[in-house]
Coordinates of C-alpha atoms (C1' of nucleotides) in Angstrom, one line a residue:
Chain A
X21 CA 4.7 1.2 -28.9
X22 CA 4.2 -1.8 -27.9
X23 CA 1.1 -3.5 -27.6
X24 CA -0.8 -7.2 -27.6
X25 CA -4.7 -7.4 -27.6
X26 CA -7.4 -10.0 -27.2
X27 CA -11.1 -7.8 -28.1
X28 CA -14.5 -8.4 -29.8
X29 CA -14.8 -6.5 -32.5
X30 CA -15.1 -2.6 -31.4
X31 CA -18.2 -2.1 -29.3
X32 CA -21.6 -0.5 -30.1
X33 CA -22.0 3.4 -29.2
X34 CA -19.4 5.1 -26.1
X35 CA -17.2 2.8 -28.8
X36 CA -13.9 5.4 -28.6
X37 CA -11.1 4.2 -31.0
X38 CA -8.3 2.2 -29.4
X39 CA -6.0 4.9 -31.1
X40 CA -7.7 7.9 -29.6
X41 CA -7.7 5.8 -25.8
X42 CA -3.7 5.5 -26.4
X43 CA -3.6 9.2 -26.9
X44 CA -6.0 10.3 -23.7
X45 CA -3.1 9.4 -21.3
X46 CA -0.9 12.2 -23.5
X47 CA -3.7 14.9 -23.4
X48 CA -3.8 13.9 -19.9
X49 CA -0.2 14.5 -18.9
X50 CA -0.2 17.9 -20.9
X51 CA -3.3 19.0 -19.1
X52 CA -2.1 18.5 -15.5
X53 CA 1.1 20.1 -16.2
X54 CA -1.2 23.4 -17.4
X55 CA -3.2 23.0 -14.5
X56 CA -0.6 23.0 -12.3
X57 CA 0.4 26.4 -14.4
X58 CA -3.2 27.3 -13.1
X59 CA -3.8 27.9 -16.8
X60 CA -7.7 27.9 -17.4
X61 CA -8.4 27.3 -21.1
X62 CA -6.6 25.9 -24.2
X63 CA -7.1 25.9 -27.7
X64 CA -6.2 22.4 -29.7
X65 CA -3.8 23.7 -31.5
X66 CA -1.6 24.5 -28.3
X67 CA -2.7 21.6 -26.4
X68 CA -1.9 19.5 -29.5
X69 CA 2.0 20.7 -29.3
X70 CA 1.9 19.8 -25.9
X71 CA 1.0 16.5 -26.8
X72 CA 3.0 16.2 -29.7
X73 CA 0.4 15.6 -32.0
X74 CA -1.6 17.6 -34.4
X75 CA -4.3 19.7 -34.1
X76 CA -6.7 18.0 -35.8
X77 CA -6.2 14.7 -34.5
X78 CA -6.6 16.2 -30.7
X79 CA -10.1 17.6 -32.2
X80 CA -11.1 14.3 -33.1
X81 CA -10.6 12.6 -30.5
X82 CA -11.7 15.1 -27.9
X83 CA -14.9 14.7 -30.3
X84 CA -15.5 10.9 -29.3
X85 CA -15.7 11.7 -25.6
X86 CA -18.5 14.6 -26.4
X87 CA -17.9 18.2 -27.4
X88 CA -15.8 19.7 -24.2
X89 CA -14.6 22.6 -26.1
X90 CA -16.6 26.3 -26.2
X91 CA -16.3 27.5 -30.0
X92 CA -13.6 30.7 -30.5
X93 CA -12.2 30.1 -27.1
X94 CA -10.8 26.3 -26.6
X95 CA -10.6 24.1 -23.8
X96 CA -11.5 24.2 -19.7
X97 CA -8.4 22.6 -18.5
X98 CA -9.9 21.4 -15.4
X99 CA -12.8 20.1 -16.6
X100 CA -11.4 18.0 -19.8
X101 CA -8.3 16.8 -17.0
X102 CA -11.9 15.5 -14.8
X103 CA -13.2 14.2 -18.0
X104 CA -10.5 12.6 -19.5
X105 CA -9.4 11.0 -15.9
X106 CA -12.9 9.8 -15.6
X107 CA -13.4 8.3 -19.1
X108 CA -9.6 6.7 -18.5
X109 CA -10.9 4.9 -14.8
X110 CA -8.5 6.8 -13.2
X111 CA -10.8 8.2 -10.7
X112 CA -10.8 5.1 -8.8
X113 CA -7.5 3.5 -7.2
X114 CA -6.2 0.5 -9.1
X115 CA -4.4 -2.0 -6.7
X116 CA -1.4 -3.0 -9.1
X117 CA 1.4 -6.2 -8.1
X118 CA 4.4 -6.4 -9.9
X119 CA 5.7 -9.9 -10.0
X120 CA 9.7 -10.4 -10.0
X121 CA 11.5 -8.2 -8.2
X122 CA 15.0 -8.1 -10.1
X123 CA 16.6 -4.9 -11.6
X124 CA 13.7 -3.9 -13.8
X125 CA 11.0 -4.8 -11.1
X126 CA 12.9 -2.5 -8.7
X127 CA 13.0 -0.1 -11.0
X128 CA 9.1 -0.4 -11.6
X129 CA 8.7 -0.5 -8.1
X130 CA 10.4 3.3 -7.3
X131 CA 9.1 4.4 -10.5
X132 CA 7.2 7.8 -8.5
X133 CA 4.7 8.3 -11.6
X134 CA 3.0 4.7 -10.7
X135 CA 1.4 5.8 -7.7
X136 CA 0.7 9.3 -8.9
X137 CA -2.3 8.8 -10.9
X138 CA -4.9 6.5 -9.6
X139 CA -2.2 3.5 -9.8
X140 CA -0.9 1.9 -6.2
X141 CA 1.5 -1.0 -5.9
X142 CA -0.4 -3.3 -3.6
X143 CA 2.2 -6.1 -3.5
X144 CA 5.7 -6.8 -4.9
X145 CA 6.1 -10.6 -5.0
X146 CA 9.2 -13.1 -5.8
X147 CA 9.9 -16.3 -5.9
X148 CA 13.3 -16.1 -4.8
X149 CA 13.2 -17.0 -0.8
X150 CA 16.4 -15.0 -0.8
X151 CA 14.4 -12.0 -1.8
X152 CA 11.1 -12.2 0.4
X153 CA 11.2 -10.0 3.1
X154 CA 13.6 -7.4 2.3
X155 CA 12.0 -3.9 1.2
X156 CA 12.0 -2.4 -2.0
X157 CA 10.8 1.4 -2.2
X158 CA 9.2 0.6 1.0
X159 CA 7.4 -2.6 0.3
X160 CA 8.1 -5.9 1.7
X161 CA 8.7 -8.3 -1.3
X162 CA 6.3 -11.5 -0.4
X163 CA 7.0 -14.8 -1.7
X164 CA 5.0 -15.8 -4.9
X165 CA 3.8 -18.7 -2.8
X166 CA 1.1 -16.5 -1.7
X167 CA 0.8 -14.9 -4.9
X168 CA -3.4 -16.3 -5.2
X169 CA -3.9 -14.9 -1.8
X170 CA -2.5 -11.5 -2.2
X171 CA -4.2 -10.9 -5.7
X172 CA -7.5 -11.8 -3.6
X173 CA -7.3 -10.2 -0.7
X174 CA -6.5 -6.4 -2.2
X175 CA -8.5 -6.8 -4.8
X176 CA -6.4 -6.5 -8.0
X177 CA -7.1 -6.9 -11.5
X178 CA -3.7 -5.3 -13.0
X179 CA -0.7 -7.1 -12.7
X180 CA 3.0 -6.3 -14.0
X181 CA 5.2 -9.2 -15.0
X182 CA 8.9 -8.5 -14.9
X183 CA 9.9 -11.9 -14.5
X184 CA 12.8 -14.1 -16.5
X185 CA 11.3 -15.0 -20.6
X186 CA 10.7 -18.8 -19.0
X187 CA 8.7 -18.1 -16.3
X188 CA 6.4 -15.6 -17.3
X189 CA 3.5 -17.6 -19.1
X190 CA 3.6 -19.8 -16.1
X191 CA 3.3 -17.0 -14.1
X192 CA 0.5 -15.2 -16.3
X193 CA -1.7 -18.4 -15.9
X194 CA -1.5 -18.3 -12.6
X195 CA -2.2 -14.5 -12.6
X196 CA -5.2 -15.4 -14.3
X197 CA -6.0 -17.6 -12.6
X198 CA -6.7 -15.8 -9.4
X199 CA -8.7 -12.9 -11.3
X200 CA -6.2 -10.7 -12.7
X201 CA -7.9 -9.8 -16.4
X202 CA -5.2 -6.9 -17.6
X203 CA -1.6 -7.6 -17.8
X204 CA 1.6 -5.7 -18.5
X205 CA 4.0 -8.2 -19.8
X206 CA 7.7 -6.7 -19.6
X207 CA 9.6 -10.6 -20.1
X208 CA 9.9 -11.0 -24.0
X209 CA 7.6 -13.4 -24.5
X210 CA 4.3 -13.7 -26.1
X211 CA 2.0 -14.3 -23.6
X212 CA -1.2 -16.2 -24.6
X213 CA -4.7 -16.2 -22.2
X214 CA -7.9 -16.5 -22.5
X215 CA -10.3 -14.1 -24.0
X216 CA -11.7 -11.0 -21.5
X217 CA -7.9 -10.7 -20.6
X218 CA -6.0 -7.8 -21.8
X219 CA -2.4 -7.5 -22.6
X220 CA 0.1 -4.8 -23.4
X221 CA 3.6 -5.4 -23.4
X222 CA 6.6 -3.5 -23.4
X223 CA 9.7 -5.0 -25.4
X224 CA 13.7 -2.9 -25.1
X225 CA 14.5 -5.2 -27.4
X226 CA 11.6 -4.4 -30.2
X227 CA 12.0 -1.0 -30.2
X228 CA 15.6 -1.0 -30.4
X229 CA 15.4 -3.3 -33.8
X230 CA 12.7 -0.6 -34.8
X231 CA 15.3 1.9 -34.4
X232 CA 17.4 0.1 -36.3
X233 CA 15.9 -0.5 -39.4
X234 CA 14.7 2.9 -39.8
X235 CA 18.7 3.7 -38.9
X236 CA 19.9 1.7 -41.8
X237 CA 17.6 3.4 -44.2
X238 CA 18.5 7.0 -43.6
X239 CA 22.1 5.8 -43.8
X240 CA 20.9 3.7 -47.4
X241 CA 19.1 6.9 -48.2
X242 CA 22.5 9.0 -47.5
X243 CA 24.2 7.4 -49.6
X244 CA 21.9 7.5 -52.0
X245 CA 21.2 11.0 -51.9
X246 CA 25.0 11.4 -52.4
X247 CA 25.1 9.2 -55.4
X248 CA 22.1 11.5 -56.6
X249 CA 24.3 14.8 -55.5
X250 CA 27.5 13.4 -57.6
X251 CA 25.7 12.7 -60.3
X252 CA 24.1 15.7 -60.8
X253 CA 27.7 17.3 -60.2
X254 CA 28.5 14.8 -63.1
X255 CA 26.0 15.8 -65.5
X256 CA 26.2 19.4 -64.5
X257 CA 30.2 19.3 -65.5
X258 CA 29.1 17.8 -68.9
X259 CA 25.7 20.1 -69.7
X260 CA 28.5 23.0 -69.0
X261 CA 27.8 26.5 -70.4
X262 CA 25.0 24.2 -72.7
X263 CA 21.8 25.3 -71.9
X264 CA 20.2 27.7 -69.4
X265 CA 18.8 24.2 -67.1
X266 CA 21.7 23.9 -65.5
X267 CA 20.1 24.5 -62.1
X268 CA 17.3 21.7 -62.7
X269 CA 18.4 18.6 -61.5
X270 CA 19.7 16.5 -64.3
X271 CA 19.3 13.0 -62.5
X272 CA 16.3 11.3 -60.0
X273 CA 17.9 9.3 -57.7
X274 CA 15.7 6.2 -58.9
Chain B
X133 CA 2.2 0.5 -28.8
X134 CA 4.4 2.9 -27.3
X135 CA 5.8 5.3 -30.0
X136 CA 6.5 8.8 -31.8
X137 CA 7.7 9.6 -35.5
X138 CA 9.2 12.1 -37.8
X139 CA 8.8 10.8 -41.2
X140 CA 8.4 11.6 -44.7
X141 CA 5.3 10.3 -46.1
X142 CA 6.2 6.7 -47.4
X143 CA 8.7 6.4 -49.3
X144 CA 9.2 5.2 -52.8
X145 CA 9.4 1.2 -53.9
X146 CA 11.5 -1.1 -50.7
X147 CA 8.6 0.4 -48.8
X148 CA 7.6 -1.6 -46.1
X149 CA 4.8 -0.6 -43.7
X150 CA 5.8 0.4 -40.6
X151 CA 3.1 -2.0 -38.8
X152 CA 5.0 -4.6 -40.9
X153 CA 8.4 -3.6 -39.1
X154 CA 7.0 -3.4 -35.9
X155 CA 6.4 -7.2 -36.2
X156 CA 9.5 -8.4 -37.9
X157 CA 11.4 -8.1 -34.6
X158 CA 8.6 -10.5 -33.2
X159 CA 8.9 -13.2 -36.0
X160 CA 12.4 -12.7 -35.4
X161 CA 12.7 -13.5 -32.1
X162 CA 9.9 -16.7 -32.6
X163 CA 12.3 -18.2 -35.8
X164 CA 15.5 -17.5 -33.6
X165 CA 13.5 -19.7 -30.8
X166 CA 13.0 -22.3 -33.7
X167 CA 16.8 -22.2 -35.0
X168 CA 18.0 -23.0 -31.8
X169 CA 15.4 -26.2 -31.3
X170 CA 17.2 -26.8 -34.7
X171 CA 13.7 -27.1 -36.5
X172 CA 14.3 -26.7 -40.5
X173 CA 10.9 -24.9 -41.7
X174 CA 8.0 -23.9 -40.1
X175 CA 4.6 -23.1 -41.8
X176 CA 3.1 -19.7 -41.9
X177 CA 0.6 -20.8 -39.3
X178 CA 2.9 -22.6 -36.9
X179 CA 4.7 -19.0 -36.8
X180 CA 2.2 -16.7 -36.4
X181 CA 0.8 -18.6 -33.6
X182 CA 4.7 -18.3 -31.9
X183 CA 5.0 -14.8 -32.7
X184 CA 0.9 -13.8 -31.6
X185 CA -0.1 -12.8 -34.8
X186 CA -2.4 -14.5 -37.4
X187 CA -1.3 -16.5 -40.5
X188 CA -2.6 -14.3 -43.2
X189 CA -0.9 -11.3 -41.8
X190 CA 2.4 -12.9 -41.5
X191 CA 2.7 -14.2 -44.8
X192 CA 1.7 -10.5 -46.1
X193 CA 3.9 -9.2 -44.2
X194 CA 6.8 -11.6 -45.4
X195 CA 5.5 -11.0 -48.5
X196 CA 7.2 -7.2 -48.9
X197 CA 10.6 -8.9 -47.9
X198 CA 10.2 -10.9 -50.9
X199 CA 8.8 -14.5 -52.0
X200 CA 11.3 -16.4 -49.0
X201 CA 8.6 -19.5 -48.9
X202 CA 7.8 -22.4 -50.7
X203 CA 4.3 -23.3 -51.4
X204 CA 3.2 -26.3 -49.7
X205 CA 6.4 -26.6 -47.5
X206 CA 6.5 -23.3 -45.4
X207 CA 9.5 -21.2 -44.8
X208 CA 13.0 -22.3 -44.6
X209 CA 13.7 -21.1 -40.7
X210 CA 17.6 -19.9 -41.1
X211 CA 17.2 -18.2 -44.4
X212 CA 14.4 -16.5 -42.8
X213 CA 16.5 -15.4 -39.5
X214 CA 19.1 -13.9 -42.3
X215 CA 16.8 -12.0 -44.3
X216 CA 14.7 -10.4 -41.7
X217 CA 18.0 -10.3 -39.6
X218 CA 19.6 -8.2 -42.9
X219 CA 16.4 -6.3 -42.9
X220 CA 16.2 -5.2 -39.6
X221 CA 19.7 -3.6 -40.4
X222 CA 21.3 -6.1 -37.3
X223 CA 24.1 -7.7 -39.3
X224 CA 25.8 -4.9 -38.0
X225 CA 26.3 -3.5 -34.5
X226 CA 24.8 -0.5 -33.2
X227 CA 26.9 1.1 -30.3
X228 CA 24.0 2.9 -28.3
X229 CA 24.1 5.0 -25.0
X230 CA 22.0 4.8 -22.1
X231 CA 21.8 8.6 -20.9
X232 CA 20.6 8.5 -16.9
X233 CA 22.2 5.5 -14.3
X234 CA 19.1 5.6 -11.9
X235 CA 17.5 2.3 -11.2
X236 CA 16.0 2.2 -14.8
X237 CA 19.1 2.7 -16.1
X238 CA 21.2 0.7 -14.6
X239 CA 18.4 -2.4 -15.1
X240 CA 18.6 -1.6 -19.0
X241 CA 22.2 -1.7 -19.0
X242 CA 21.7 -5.2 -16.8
X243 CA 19.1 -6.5 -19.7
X244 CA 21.2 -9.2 -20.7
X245 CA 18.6 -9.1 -24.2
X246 CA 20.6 -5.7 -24.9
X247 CA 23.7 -7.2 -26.6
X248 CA 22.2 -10.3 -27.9
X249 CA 21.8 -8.8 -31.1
X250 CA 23.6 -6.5 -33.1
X251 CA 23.3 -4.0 -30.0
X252 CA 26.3 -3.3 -27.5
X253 CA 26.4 -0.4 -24.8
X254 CA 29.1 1.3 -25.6
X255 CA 28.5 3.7 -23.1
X256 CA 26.5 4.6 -19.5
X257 CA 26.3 8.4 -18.8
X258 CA 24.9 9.9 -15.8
X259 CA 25.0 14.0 -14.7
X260 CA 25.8 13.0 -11.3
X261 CA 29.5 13.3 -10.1
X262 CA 29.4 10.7 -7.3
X263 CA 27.7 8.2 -10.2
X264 CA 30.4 8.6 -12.4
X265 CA 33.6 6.1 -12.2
X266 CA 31.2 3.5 -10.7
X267 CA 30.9 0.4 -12.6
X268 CA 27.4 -0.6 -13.6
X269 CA 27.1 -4.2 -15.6
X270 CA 30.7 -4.1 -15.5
X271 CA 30.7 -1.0 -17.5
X272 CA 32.6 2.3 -16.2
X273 CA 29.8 5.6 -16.0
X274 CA 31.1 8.5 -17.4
X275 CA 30.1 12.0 -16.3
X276 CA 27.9 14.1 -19.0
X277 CA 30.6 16.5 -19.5
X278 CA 32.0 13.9 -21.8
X279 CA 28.9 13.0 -23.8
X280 CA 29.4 14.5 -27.2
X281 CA 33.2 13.4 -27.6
X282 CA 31.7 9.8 -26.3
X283 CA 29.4 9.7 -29.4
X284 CA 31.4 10.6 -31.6
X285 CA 34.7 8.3 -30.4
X286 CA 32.0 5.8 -30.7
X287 CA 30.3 6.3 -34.1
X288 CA 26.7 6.0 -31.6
X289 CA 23.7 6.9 -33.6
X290 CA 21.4 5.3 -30.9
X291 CA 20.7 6.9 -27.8
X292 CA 18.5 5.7 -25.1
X293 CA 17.2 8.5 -22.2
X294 CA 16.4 7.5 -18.9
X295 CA 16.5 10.5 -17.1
X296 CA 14.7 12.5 -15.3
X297 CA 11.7 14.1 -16.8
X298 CA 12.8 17.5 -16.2
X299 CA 16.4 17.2 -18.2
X300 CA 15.3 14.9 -21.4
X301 CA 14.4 17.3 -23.5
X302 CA 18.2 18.7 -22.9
X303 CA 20.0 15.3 -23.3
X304 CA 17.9 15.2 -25.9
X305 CA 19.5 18.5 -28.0
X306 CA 22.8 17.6 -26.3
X307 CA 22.7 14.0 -28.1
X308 CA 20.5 15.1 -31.6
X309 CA 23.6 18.0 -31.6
X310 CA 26.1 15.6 -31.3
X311 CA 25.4 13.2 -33.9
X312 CA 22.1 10.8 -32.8
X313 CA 19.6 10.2 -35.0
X314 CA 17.5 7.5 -33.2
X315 CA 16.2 8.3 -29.7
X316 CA 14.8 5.4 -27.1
X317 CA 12.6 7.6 -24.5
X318 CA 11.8 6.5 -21.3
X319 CA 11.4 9.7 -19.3
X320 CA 7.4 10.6 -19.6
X321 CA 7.9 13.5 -21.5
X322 CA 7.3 14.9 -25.4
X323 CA 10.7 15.3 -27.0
X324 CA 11.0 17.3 -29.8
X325 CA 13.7 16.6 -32.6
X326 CA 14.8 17.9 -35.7
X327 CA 13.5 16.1 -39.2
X328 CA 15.2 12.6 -39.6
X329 CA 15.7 12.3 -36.1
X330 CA 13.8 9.3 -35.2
X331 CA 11.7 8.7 -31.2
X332 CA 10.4 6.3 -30.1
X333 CA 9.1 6.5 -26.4
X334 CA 8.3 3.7 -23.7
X335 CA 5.9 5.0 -20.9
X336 CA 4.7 2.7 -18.0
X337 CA 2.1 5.2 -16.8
X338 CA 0.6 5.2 -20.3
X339 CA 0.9 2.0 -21.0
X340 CA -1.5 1.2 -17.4
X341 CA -4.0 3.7 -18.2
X342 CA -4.4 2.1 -21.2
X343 CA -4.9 -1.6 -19.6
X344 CA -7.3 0.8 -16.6
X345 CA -9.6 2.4 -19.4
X346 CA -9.6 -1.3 -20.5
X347 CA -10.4 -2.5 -17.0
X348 CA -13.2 0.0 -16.4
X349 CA -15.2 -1.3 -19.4
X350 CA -15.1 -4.6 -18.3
X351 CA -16.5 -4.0 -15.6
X352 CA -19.4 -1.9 -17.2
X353 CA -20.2 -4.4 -19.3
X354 CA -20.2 -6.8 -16.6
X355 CA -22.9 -4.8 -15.0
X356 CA -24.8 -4.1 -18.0
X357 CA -24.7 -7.8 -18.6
X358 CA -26.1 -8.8 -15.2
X359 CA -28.8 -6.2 -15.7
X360 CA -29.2 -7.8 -19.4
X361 CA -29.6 -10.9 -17.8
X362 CA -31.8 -9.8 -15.2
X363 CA -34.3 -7.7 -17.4
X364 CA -34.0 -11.0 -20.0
X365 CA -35.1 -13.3 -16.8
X366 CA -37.3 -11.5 -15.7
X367 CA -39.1 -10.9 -19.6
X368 CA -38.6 -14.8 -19.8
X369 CA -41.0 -15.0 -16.8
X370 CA -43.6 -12.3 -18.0
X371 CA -43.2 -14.1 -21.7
X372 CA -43.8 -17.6 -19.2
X373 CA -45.6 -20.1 -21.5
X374 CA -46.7 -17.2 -24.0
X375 CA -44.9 -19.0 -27.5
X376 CA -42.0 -20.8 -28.6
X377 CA -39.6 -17.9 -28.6
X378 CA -38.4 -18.3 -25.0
X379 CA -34.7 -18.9 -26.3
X380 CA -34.4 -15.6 -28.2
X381 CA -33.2 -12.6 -26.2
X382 CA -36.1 -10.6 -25.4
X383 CA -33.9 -7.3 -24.4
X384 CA -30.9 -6.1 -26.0
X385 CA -29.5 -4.0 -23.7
X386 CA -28.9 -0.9 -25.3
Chain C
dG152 C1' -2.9 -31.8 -51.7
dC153 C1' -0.9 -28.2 -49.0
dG154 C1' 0.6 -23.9 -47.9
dT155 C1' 2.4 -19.6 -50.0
dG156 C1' 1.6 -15.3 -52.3
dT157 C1' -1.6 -11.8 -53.4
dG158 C1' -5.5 -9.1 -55.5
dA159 C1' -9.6 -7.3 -53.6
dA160 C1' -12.7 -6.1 -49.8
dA161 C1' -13.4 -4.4 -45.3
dG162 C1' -12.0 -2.0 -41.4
dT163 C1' -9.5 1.5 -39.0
dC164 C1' -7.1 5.8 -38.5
dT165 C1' -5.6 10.4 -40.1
dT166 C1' -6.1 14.5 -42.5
dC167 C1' -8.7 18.0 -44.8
dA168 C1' -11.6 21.7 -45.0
dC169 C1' -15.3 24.2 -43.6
dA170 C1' -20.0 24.9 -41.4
dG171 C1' -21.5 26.7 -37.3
dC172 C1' -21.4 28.6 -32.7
dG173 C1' -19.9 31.6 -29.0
Chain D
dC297 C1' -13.6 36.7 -35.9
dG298 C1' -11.6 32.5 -33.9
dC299 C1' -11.8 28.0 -32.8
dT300 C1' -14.5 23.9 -32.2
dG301 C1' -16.8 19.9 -34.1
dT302 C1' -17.4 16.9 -37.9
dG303 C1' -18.7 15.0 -42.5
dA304 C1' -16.0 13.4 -46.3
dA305 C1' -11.7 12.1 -48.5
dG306 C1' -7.6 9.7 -48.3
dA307 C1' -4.1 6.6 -46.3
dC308 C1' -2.9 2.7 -44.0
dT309 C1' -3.9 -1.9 -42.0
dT310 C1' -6.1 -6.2 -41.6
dT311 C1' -8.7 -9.9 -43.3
dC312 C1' -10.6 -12.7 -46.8
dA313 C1' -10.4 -16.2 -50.2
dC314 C1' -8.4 -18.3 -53.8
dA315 C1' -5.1 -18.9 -57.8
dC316 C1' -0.8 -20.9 -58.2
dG317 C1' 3.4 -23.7 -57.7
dC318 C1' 5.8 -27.3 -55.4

DNA sequence: GCGTGTGAAAGTCTTCACAGCG
DNA sequence: CGCTGTGAAGACTTTCACACGC
C-alpha cells in the first residue's frame, strides 16, 4: 500500500478505523460481484475469502458501521453493498481531474473502473501546448493554464497528479490552491500541504523495493534452511545406528 | 497503503518490522536526493522531514539496521545509501516481467524509475497475437505462449500483472508455477498464492474511495461546524452580558 | 551542547473465543 | 444449531523523553 496522511487524532464516536476504511472498498468489490450473481446473503466467513481476508477481521469491521448481519444466517448483500457505498461517499458523483497526461495519465484516463463507481473524470489537463486539444479516452486534454478555472467550475475536490517528480509539488499547491483538499500523488515525490488536505500516493518504485527485500530473505532463508538440512544430514551420518533420535532434528538453524 | 501478504509470523532476530521496510525505500530515495546535491550528513530531522515522516520514527527505524549515526553529528549520507541500499536486497538486479501490454503496461514499462535501481524488464508479455513482436520502450513483446521458458531463461522471480481482471488470477498460477515468488498486482482483483509467495497489490479505485470516504467527512464536519458555530452564536447572544465566560464554547457539538 | 539510540508508555490493529440471538 | 457481534488478549506501531557518546 501506499499511503501519506495529514489527520487530527481519530475522531470522537462514527470514529471507524482508518484500517477498517481501507478494507470497505474490498468488501465492496466482493459484494457487487455476488450481487451481480444475484446472491442474497453471505456469511463472513465466505465473504471474508472473497475479500482475501479473514473472518474475523471482516466481523469487526462490519461491527464499526453497526450490526448489518442477522445471527445464524450472514449478510444481505444488497443492503451491506448500499451501506458500505453510503458510508464510503460513493453515493454521490465525485468530479475527479487528472493532471499530466503522459503514459501513465492516459492510462488513468481509460482506466474503465474510474468511472464505474461514483468516480467521473471531469477534466484531463497538460501543460504541454502540444498536448491540449487532442482527446484521450474521449476527453479533450485542456491546458493547465486553466487548471483554477476548471477545478472551479465542476466542482472538484479530488485530483490525480501523474505529472514528472519536479513539477508535482508545484502543481499540488496550485491544486490546493483552487480547493482541491484530497490528492492522489502518482510522481515520486513527497508532497507536503497544509492540514485538512489528504494524500495517498501510489509509488512502482516502493513496492517493487518491498518486493525485494522480502525476495532476498526467502532466498537468505533458502540457503539457510539448506545449511540447516546438510547439517542435520551431517550429524545424522555421525549419530548412525546410535540411538533411536535419529529422526529428531539434530541441529536449529540458529 | 496498497498491499497483501503471506507470511510467517515474524521471524527470529534480523527482524525488521514490515512498517519499517515500507519506509526504507522512502528514506532511500530522500538520501539518494541528498548524495547527488553531494551533501555529506544529514540529521535525523532534516531527513525525516525529506522523506514525510517524523524524526523519532526514523531514527527507530534506522535503529534495527544497526547504530549507522553518530551522536551529535547525524548520519553519514553514502554509508546510509549502502546500507539500506544492501538491505533493501538492490545491490543486485532483479529481472521482473510485466504480464499485460495495455496502456498500463506499456506506461510501466515507459517508467523510466523502473531500471534506476537494481530493477531491469527483462521482459513484456501480452496474450494478444497482433501485440506481440511490437516494440514497447524499445523492448520486443513476446506472446504468453512463451512465459514460463521466459522466466526461467531469465532467473525472474518478480512478476508484475497488468491484465485484465478476468485472467490475473491465471497469469497468476501460470507465473507462481513457473518459478515467481513476488507478485506486483494491478488488476483489481484478489489473487491467491501458495505460502512464500509474496503480493502486493496497487488499486486506483481503492485507493479514491479511500481519499472519497475522506472527502465525505470533511464535509460533515464542515457542516457540523457551521451548525457548532451557529448554535455557539447564537448561545453567545442568549448568554449576552450574563458573566465572564463568553469565550468558552457554550455547545460542544456532539 | 547536540543529536543519536532506545527503553517505556501510549495508541492502533488483529486475533481469539464465546455469549447471545435468530 | 449456526453465525453474528464483541469484550478481552495479544501483537504491532508510533510517540515520548532522556541517557549517552561524540
Amino acid at each position: 500500500m501506499a499511503t501519506g496522511r495529514t489527520h487530527r487524532p481519530a475522531t470522537r464516536s462514527r470514529g471507524i478505523p482508518e484500517a477498517t476504511v481501507a478494507r470497505l472498498p474490498l468488501y465492496l468489490r466482493a459484494l457487487t460481484a455476488l450481487s451481480e450473481r444475484s446472491v442474497p446473503t453471505v456469511s463472513s466467513e465466505e465473504l471474508a475469502a472473497a475479500a482475501g481476508v479473514n473472518s474475523a477481521k471482516l466481523r469487526k469491521d462490519f461491527s464499526y458501521l453497526g450490526s448489518y448481519g442477522t445471527r445464524g444466517v450472514g449478510y444481505d448483500v444488497e443492503y451491506l453493498v448500499y451501506q458500505i457505498s453510503r458510508e464510503l461517499g460513493l453515493t454521490q458523483d465525485w468530479p475527479v481531474v487528472i493532471v499530466g497526461i503522459g503514459n501513465l495519465g492516459a492510462a488513468l484516463a481509460n482506466y474503465g473502473g474510474f468511472a464505474s463507481r461514483g468516480f467521473r473524470v471531469a477534466a484531463l489537463i497538460d501543460a504541454d501546448s502540444e498536448m491540449a486539444g487532442k482527446q484521450v479516452a474521449g476527453i479533450a486534454v485542456q491546458h493547465s493554464d486553466g487548471l483554477e478555472k476548471i477545478i472551479d467550475e465542476n466542482g472538484v475536490s479530488i485530483g490525480v497528479i501523474t505529472t514528472p517528480p519536479g513539477v508535482a509539488q508545484a502543481v499540488c499547491d496550485r491544486l490546493v490552491a483552487a480547493g482541491v483538499t484530497s490528492i492522489l500523488n502518482f510522481a515520486p515525490t513527497v508532497l507536503s500541504v497544509p492540514d485538512g488536505v489528504d494524500v495517498r500516493k501510489v509509488d512502482l518504485s516502493i513496492e517493487l523495493q518491498i518486493l525485494a527485500f522480502h525476495e532476498q530473505r526467502k532466498a537468505g532463508e533458502e540457503a539457510e534452511a539448506q545449511a540447516g538440512a546438510a547439517a542435520v544430514a551431517q550429524a545424522a551420518q555421525e549419530n548412525n545406528g546410535k540411538g533411536p533420535d535419529g529422526d529428531v532434528p539434530a541441529v536449529m538453524p540458529a
